[in-house]
Short mmCIF file of the C-alpha atoms (twelve columns), coordinates in Angstrom:
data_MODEL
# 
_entry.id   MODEL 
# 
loop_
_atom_site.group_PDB 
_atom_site.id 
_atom_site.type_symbol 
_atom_site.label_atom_id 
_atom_site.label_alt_id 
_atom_site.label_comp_id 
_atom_site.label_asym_id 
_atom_site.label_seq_id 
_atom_site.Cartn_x 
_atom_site.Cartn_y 
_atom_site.Cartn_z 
_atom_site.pdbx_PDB_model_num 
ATOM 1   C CA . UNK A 1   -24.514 14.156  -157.391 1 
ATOM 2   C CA . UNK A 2   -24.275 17.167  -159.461 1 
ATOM 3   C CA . UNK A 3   -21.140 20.046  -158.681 1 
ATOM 4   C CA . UNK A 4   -24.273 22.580  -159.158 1 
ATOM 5   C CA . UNK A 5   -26.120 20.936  -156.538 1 
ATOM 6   C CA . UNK A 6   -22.836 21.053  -154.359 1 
ATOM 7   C CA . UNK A 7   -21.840 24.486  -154.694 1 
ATOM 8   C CA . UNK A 8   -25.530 25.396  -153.885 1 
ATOM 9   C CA . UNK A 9   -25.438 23.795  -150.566 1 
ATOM 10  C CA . UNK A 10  -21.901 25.281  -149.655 1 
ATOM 11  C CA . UNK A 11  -23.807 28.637  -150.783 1 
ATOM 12  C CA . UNK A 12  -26.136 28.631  -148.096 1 
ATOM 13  C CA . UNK A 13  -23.798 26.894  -144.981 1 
ATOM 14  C CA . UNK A 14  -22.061 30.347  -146.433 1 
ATOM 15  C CA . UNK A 15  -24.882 32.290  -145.811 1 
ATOM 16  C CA . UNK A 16  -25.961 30.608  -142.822 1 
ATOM 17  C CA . UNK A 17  -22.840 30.996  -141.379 1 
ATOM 18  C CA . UNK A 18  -22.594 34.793  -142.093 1 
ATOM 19  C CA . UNK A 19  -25.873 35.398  -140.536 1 
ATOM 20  C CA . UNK A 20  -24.915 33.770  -137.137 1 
ATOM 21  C CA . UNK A 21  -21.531 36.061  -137.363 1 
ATOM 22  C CA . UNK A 22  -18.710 33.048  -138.147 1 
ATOM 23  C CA . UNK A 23  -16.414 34.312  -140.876 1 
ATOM 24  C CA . UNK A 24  -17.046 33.430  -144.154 1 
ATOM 25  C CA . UNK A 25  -14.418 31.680  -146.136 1 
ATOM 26  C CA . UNK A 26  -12.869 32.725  -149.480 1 
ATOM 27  C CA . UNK A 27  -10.170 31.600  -152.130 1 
ATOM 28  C CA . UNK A 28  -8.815  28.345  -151.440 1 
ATOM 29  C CA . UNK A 29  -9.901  27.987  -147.119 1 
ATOM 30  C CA . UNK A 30  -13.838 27.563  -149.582 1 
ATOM 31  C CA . UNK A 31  -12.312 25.365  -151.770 1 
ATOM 32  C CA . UNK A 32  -10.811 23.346  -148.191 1 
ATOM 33  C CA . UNK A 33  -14.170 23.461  -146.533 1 
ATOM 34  C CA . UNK A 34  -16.061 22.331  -150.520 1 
ATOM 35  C CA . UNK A 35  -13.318 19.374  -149.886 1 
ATOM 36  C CA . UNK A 36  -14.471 18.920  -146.039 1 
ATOM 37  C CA . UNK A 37  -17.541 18.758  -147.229 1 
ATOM 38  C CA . UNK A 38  -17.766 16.747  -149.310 1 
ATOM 39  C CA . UNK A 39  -15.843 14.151  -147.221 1 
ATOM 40  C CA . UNK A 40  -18.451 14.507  -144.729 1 
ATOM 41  C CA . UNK A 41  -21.335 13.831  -147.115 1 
ATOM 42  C CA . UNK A 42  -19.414 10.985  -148.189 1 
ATOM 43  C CA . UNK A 43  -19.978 9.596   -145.037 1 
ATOM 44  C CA . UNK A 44  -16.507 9.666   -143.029 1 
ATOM 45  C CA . UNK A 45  -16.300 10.309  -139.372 1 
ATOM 46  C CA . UNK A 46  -16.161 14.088  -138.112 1 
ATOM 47  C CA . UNK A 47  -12.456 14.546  -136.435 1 
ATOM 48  C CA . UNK A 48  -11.864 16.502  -133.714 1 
ATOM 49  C CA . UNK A 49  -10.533 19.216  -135.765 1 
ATOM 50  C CA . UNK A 50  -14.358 19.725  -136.748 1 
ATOM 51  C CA . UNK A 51  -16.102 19.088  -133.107 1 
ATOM 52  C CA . UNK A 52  -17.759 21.997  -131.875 1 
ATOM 53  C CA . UNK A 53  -16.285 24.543  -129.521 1 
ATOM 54  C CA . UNK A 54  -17.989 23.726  -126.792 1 
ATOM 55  C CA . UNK A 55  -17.982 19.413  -127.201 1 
ATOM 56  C CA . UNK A 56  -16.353 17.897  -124.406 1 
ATOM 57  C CA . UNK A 57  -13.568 15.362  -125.515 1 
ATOM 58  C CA . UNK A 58  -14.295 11.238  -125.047 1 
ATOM 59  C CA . UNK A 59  -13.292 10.051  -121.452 1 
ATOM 60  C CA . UNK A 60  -10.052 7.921   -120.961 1 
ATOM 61  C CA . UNK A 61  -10.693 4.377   -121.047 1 
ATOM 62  C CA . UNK A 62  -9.540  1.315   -118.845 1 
ATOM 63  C CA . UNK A 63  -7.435  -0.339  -121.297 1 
ATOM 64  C CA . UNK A 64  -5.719  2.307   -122.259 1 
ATOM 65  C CA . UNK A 65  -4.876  3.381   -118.631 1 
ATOM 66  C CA . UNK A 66  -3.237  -0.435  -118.044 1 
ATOM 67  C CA . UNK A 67  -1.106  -0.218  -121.261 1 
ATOM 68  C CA . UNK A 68  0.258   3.166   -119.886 1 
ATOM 69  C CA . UNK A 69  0.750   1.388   -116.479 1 
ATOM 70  C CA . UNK A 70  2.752   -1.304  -117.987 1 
ATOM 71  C CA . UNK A 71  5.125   1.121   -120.300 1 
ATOM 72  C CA . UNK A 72  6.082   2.928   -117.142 1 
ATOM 73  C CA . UNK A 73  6.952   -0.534  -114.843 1 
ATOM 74  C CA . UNK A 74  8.676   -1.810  -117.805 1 
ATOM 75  C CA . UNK A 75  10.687  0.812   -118.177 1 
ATOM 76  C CA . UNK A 76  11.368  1.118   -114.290 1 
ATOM 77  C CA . UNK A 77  12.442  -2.354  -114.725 1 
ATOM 78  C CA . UNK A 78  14.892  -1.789  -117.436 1 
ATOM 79  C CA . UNK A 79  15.727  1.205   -115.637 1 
ATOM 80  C CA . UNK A 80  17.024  -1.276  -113.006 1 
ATOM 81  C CA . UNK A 81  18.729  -4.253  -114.680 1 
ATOM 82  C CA . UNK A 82  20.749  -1.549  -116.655 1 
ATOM 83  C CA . UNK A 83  21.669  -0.078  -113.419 1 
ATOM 84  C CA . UNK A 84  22.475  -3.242  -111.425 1 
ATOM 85  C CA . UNK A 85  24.875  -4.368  -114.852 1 
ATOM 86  C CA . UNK A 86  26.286  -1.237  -114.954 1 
ATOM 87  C CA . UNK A 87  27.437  -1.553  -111.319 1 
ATOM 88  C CA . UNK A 88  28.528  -4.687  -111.202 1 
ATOM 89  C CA . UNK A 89  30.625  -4.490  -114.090 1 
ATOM 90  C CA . UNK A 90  32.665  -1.270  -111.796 1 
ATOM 91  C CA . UNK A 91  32.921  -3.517  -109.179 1 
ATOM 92  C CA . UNK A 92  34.725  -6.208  -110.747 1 
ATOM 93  C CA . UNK A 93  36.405  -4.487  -113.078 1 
ATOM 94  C CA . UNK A 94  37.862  -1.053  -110.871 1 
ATOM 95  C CA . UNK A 95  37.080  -1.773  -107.214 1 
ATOM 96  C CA . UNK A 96  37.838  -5.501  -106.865 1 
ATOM 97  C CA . UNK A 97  39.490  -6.767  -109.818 1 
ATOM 98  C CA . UNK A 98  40.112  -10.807 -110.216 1 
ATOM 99  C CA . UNK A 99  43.539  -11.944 -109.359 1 
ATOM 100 C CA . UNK A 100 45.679  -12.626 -112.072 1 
ATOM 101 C CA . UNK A 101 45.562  -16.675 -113.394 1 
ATOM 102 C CA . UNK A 102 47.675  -18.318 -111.476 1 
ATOM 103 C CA . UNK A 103 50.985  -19.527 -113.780 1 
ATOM 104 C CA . UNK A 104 52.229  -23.330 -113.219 1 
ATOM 105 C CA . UNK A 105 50.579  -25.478 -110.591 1 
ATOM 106 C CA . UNK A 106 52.779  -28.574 -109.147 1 
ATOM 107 C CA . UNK A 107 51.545  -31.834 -107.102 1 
ATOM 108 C CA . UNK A 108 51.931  -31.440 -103.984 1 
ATOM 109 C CA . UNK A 109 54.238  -34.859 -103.109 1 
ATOM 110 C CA . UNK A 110 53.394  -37.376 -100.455 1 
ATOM 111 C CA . UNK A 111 56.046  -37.033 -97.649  1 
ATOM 112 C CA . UNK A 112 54.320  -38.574 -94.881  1 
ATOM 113 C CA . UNK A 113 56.506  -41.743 -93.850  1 
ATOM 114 C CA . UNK A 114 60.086  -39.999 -95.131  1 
ATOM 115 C CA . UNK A 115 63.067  -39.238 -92.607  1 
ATOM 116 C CA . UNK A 116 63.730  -35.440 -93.665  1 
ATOM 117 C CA . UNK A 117 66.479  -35.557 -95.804  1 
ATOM 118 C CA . UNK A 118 64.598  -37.616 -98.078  1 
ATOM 119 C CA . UNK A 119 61.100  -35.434 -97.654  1 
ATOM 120 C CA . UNK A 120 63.348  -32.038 -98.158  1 
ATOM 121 C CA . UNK A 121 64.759  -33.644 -101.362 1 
ATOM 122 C CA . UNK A 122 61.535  -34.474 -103.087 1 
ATOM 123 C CA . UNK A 123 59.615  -31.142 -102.335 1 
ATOM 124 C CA . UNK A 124 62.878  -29.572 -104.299 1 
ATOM 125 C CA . UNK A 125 62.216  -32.386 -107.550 1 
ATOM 126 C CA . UNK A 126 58.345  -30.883 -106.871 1 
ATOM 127 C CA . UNK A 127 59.596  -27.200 -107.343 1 
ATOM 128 C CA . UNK A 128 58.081  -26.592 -104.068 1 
ATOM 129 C CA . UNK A 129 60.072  -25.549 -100.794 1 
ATOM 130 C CA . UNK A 130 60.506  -27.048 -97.215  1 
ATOM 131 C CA . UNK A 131 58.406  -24.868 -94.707  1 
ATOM 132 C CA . UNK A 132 57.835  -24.509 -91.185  1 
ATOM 133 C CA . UNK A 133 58.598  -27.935 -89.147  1 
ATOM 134 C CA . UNK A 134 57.169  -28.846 -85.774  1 
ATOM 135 C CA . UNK A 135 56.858  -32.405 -84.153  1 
ATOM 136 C CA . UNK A 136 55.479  -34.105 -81.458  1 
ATOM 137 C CA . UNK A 137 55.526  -37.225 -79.574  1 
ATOM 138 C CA . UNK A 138 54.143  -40.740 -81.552  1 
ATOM 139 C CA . UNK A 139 53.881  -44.235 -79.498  1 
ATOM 140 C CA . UNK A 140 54.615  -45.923 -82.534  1 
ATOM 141 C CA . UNK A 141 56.772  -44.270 -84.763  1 
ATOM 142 C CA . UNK A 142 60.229  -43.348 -84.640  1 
ATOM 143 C CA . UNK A 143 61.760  -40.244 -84.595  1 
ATOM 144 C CA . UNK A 144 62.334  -37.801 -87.294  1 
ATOM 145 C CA . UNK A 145 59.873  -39.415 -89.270  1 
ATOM 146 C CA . UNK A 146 57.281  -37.360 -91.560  1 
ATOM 147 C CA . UNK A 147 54.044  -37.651 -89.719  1 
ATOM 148 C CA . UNK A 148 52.196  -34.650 -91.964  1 
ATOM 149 C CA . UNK A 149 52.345  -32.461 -94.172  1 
ATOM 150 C CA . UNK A 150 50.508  -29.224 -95.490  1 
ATOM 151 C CA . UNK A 151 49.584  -29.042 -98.016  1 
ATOM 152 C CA . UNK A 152 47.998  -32.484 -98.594  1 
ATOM 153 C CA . UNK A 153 49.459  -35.019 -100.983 1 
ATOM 154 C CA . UNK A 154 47.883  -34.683 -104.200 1 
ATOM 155 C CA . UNK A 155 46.993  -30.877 -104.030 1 
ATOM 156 C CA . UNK A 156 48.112  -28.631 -106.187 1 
ATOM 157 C CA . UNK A 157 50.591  -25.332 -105.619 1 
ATOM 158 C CA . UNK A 158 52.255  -22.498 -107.300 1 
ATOM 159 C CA . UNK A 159 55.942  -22.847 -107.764 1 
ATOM 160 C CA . UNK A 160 57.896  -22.796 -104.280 1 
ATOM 161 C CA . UNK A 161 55.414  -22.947 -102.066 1 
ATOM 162 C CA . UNK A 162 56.463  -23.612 -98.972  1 
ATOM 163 C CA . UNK A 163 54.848  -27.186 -97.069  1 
ATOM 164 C CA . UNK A 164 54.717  -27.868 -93.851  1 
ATOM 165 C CA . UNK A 165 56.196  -30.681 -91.960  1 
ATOM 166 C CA . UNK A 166 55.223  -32.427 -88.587  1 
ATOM 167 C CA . UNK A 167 57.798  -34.658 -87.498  1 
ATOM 168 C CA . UNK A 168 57.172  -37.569 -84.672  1 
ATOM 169 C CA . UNK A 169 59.673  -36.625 -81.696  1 
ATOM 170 C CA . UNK A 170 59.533  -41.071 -80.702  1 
ATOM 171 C CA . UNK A 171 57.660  -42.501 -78.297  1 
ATOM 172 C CA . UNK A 172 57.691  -41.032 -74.588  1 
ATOM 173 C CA . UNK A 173 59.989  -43.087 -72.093  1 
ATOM 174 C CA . UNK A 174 59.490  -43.549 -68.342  1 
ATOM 175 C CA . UNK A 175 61.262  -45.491 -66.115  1 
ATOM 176 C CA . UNK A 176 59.379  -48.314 -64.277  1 
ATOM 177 C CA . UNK A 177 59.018  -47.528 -60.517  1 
ATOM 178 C CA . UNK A 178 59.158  -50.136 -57.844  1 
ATOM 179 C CA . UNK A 179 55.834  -51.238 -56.715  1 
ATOM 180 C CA . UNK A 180 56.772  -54.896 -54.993  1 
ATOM 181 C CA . UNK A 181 55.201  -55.457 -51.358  1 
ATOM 182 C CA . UNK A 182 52.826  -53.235 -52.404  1 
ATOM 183 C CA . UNK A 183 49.006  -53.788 -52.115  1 
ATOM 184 C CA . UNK A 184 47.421  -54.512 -55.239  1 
ATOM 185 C CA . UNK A 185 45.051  -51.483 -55.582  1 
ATOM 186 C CA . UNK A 186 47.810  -48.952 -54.998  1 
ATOM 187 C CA . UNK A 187 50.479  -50.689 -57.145  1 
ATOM 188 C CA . UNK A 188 48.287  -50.176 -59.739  1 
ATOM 189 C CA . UNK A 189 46.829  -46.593 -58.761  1 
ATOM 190 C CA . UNK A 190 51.303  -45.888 -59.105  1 
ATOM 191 C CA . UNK A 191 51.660  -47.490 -62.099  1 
ATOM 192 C CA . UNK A 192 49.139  -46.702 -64.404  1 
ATOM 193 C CA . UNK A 193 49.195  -42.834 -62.658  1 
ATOM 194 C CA . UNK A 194 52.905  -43.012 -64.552  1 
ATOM 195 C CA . UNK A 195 51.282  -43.774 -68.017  1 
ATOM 196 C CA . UNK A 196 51.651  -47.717 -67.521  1 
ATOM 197 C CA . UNK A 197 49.294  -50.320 -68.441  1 
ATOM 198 C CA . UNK A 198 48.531  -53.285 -65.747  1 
ATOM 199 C CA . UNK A 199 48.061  -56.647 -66.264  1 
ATOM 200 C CA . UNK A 200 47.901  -58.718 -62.851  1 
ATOM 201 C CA . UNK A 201 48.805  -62.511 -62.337  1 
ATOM 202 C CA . UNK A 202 48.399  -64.553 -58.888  1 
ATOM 203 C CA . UNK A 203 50.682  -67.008 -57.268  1 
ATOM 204 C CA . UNK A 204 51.519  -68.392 -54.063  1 
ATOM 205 C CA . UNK A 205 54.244  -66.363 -52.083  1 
ATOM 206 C CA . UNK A 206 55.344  -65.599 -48.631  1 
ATOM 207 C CA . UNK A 207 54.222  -62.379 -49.435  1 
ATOM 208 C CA . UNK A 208 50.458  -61.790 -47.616  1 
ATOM 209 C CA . UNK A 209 47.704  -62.041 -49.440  1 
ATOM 210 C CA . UNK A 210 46.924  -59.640 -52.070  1 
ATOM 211 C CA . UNK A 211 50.370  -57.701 -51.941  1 
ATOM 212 C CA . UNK A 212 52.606  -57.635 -55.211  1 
ATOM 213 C CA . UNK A 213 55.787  -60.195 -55.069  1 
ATOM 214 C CA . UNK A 214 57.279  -59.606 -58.468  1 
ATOM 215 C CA . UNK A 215 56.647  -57.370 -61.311  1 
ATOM 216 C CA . UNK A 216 57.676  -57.222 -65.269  1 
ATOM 217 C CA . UNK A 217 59.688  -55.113 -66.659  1 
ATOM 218 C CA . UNK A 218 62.269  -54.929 -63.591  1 
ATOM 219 C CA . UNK A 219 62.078  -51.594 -61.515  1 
ATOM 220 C CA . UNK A 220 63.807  -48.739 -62.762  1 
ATOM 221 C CA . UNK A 221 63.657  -50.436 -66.223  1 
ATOM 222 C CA . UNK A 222 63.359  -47.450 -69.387  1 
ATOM 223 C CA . UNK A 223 60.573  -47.585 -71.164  1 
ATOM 224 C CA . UNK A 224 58.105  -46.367 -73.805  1 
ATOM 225 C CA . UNK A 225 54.732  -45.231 -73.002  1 
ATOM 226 C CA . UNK A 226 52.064  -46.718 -73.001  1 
ATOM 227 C CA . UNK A 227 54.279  -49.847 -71.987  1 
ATOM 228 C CA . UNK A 228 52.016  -52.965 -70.405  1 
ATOM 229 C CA . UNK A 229 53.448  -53.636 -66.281  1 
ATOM 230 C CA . UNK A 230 52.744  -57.510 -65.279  1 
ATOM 231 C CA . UNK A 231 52.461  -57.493 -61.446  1 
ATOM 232 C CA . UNK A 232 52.168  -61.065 -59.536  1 
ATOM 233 C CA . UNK A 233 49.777  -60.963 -56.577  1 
ATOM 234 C CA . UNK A 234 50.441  -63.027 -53.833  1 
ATOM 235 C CA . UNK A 235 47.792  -65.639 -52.729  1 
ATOM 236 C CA . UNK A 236 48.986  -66.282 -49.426  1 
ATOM 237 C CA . UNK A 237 51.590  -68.467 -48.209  1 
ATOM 238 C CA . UNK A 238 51.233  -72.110 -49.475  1 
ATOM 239 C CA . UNK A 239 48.513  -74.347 -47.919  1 
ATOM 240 C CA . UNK A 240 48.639  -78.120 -46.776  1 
ATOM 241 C CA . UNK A 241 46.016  -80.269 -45.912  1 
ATOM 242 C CA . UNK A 242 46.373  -81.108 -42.061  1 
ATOM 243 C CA . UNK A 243 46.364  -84.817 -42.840  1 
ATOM 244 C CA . UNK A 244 44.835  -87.688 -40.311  1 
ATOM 245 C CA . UNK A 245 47.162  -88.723 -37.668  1 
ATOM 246 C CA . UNK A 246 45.103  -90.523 -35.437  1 
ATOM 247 C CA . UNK A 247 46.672  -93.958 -34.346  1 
ATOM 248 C CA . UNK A 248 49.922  -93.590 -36.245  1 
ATOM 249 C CA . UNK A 249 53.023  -93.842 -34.144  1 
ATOM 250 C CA . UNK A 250 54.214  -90.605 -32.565  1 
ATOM 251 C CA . UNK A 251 57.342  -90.821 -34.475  1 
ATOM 252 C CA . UNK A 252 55.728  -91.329 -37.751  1 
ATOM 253 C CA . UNK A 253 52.866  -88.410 -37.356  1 
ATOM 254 C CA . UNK A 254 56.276  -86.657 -36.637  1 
ATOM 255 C CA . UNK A 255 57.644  -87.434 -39.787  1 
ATOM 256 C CA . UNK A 256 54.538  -86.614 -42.269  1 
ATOM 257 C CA . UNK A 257 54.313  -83.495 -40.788  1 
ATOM 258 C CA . UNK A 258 58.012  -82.340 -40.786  1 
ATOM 259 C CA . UNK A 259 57.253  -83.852 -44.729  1 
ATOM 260 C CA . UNK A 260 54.103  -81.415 -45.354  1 
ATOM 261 C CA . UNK A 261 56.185  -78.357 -43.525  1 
ATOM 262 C CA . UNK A 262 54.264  -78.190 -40.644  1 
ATOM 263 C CA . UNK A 263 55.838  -77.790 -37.108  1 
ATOM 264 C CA . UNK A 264 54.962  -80.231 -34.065  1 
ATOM 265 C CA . UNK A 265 54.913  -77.345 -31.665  1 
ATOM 266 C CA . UNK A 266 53.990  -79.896 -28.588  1 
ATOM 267 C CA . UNK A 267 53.542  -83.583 -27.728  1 
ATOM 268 C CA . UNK A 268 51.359  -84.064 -25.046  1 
ATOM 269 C CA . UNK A 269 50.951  -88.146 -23.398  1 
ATOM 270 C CA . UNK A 270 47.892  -88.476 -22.042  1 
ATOM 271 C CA . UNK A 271 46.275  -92.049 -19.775  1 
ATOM 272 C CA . UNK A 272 44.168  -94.459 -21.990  1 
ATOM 273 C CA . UNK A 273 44.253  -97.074 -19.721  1 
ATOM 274 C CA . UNK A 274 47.130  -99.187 -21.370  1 
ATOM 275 C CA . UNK A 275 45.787  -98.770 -24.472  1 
ATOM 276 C CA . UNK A 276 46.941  -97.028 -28.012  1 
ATOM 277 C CA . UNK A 277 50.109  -96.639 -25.666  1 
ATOM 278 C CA . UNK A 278 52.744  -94.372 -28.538  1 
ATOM 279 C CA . UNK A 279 50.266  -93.648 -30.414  1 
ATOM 280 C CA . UNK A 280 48.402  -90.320 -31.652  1 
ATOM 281 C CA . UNK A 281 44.832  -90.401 -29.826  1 
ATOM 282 C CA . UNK A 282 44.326  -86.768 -30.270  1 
ATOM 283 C CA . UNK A 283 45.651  -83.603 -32.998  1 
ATOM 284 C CA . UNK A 284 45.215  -80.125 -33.058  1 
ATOM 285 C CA . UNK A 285 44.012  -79.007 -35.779  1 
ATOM 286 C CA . UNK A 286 41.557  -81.361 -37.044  1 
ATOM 287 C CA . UNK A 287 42.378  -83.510 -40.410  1 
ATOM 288 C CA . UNK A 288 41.591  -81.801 -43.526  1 
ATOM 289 C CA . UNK A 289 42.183  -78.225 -42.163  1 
ATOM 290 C CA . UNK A 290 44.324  -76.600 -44.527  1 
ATOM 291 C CA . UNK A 291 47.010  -74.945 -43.001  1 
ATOM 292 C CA . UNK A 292 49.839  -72.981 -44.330  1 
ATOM 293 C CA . UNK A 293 53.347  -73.617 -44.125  1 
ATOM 294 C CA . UNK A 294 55.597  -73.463 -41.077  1 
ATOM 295 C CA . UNK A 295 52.139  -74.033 -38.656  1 
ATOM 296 C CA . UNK A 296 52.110  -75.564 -35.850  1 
ATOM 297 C CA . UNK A 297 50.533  -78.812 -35.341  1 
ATOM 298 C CA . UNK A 298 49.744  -79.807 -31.198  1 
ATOM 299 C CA . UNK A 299 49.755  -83.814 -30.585  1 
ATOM 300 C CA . UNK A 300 48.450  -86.154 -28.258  1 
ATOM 301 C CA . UNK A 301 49.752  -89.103 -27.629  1 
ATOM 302 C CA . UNK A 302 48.786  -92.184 -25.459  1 
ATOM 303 C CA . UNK A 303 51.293  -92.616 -22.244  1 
ATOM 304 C CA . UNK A 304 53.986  -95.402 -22.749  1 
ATOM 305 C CA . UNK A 305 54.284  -97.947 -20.228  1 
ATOM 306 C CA . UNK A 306 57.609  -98.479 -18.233  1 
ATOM 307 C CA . UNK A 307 60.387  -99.757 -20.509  1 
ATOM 308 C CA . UNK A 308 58.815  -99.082 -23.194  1 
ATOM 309 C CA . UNK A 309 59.653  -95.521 -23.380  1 
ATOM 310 C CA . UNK A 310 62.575  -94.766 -26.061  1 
# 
């Protein structure tokens, strides 16, 4: 293209422009527009600098819309992390401040078995101190014997720390009270209500059946609780087999008996016709009653005949 041919055009947007009343330009605003010009001709987009007056501008697009979205969240975001560091670093560092580190830590000892001479001795090798001591009763143990301890054995503490003892005070001791000629179910109802434990044996006494004839320990023994109390129930009296008299001689019936403890309480002769004359024909009570001993035994015997009698 030819700079005559150029200069002509410009010549008449000039007069076109004059005749619809826009001002014309001169000096160098022609030689800006000749330069505008000639970019458009060249093909380049028209800016919005050049738009017309009246052209409304391009409507906001989707994309565009979500990208400003995101800016703001993100930045509400950041907003917040900054905020939640910055507080947290005034909390721990103004308004609750860590603790100093702790200097030199010591093993805490194992005292637990130790009279307290002994347990006070090795807390002071430990560089810790002897604390508050309390104690209390222990079946097994004797006292003033370390029972426990805190702090544990094997924790660790600053230098004289104080550790707490508990001491065993011994066993609790009660005297035994006196439950003979008792019946069994309240001997024991006494005895274990006194912290005993019962364990009962049987055996024949002159006691009546079922009451206690001899206990171990002795009453009025001291002892520690829980002790075990071995009471001896009494069967009954001894028993004996009424043995079978019938036809014996009175005087040896006599004799078994008196042998067996038994008592003949009465002899009674009774007529059998010259027979069994002396001898038992009748007892009271029967053979193989069992009887106990010092009971009485009734006889019968046949009637002697005259000069026979001795």
């Amino acid at each position: 293209m030819k700079m005559g041919d150029s200069l002509g055009r410009n010549r008449k947007r000039r007069r076109g422009a004059s005749a619809s009343g826009a001002p014309v330009p001169e000096g160098p605003e022609l030689t800006e527009a000749i330069g505008t010009g000639a970019g458009t001709t060249a093909g380049a987009p028209p800016s919005a600098a050049s738009s017309a007056p009246g052209e409304k501008k391009p409507p906001r697009t989707l994309l565009g819309d979500r990208l400003r979205g995101s800016r703001f969240w993100a930045t509400v975001a950041g907003l917040a992390v900054f905020g939640w560091i910055f507080g947290y670093g005034v909390a721990t560092q103004f308004l609750f401040p860590a603790p100093p580190p702790p200097g030199d830590l010591f093993e805490v000892p194992d005292l637990r078995g130790l009279g307290m001479a002994s347990a006070e001795e090795r807390l002071a090798g430990a560089g810790l101190e002897l604390g508050a001591v309390d104690s209390l009763q222990h079946p097994t143990v004797a006292a003033g014997i370390v029972l426990g301890q805190s702090p544990l054995p094997t924790q660790v503490a600053p230098p004289e720390t104080p550790v707490r003892l508990t001491l065993s005070a011994g066993p609790q001791v009660r005297s035994v009270p006196d439950v003979r000629r008792l019946a069994e179910d309240r001997a024991r109802v006494v005895l274990e209500a006194s912290g005993f434990v019962v364990s009962v044996d049987t055996a024949q006494g002159e006691e009546p059946r079922g009451h206690v004839i001899s206990m171990s320990p002795a009453p009025d023994n001291v002892v520690p609780l829980p002790s075990q109390v071995r009471i001896v129930v009494s069967t009954g009296p001894p028993v004996v087999t009424m043995p079978d008299l019938l036809l014996l001689d009175q005087a040896e019936a006599e004799r078994i008996l008196e042998s067996l403890g038994l008592i003949v309480a009465e002899v009674e002769e009774v007529f059998r016709f010259g027979r069994d004359q002396g001898l038992v024909v009748e007892q009271d009570p029967p053979a193989d009653t069992e009887l106990e001993r010092g009971s009485a035994v009734r006889l019968k015997v046949g009637r002697r005949g005259i000069g026979m009698e001795h």
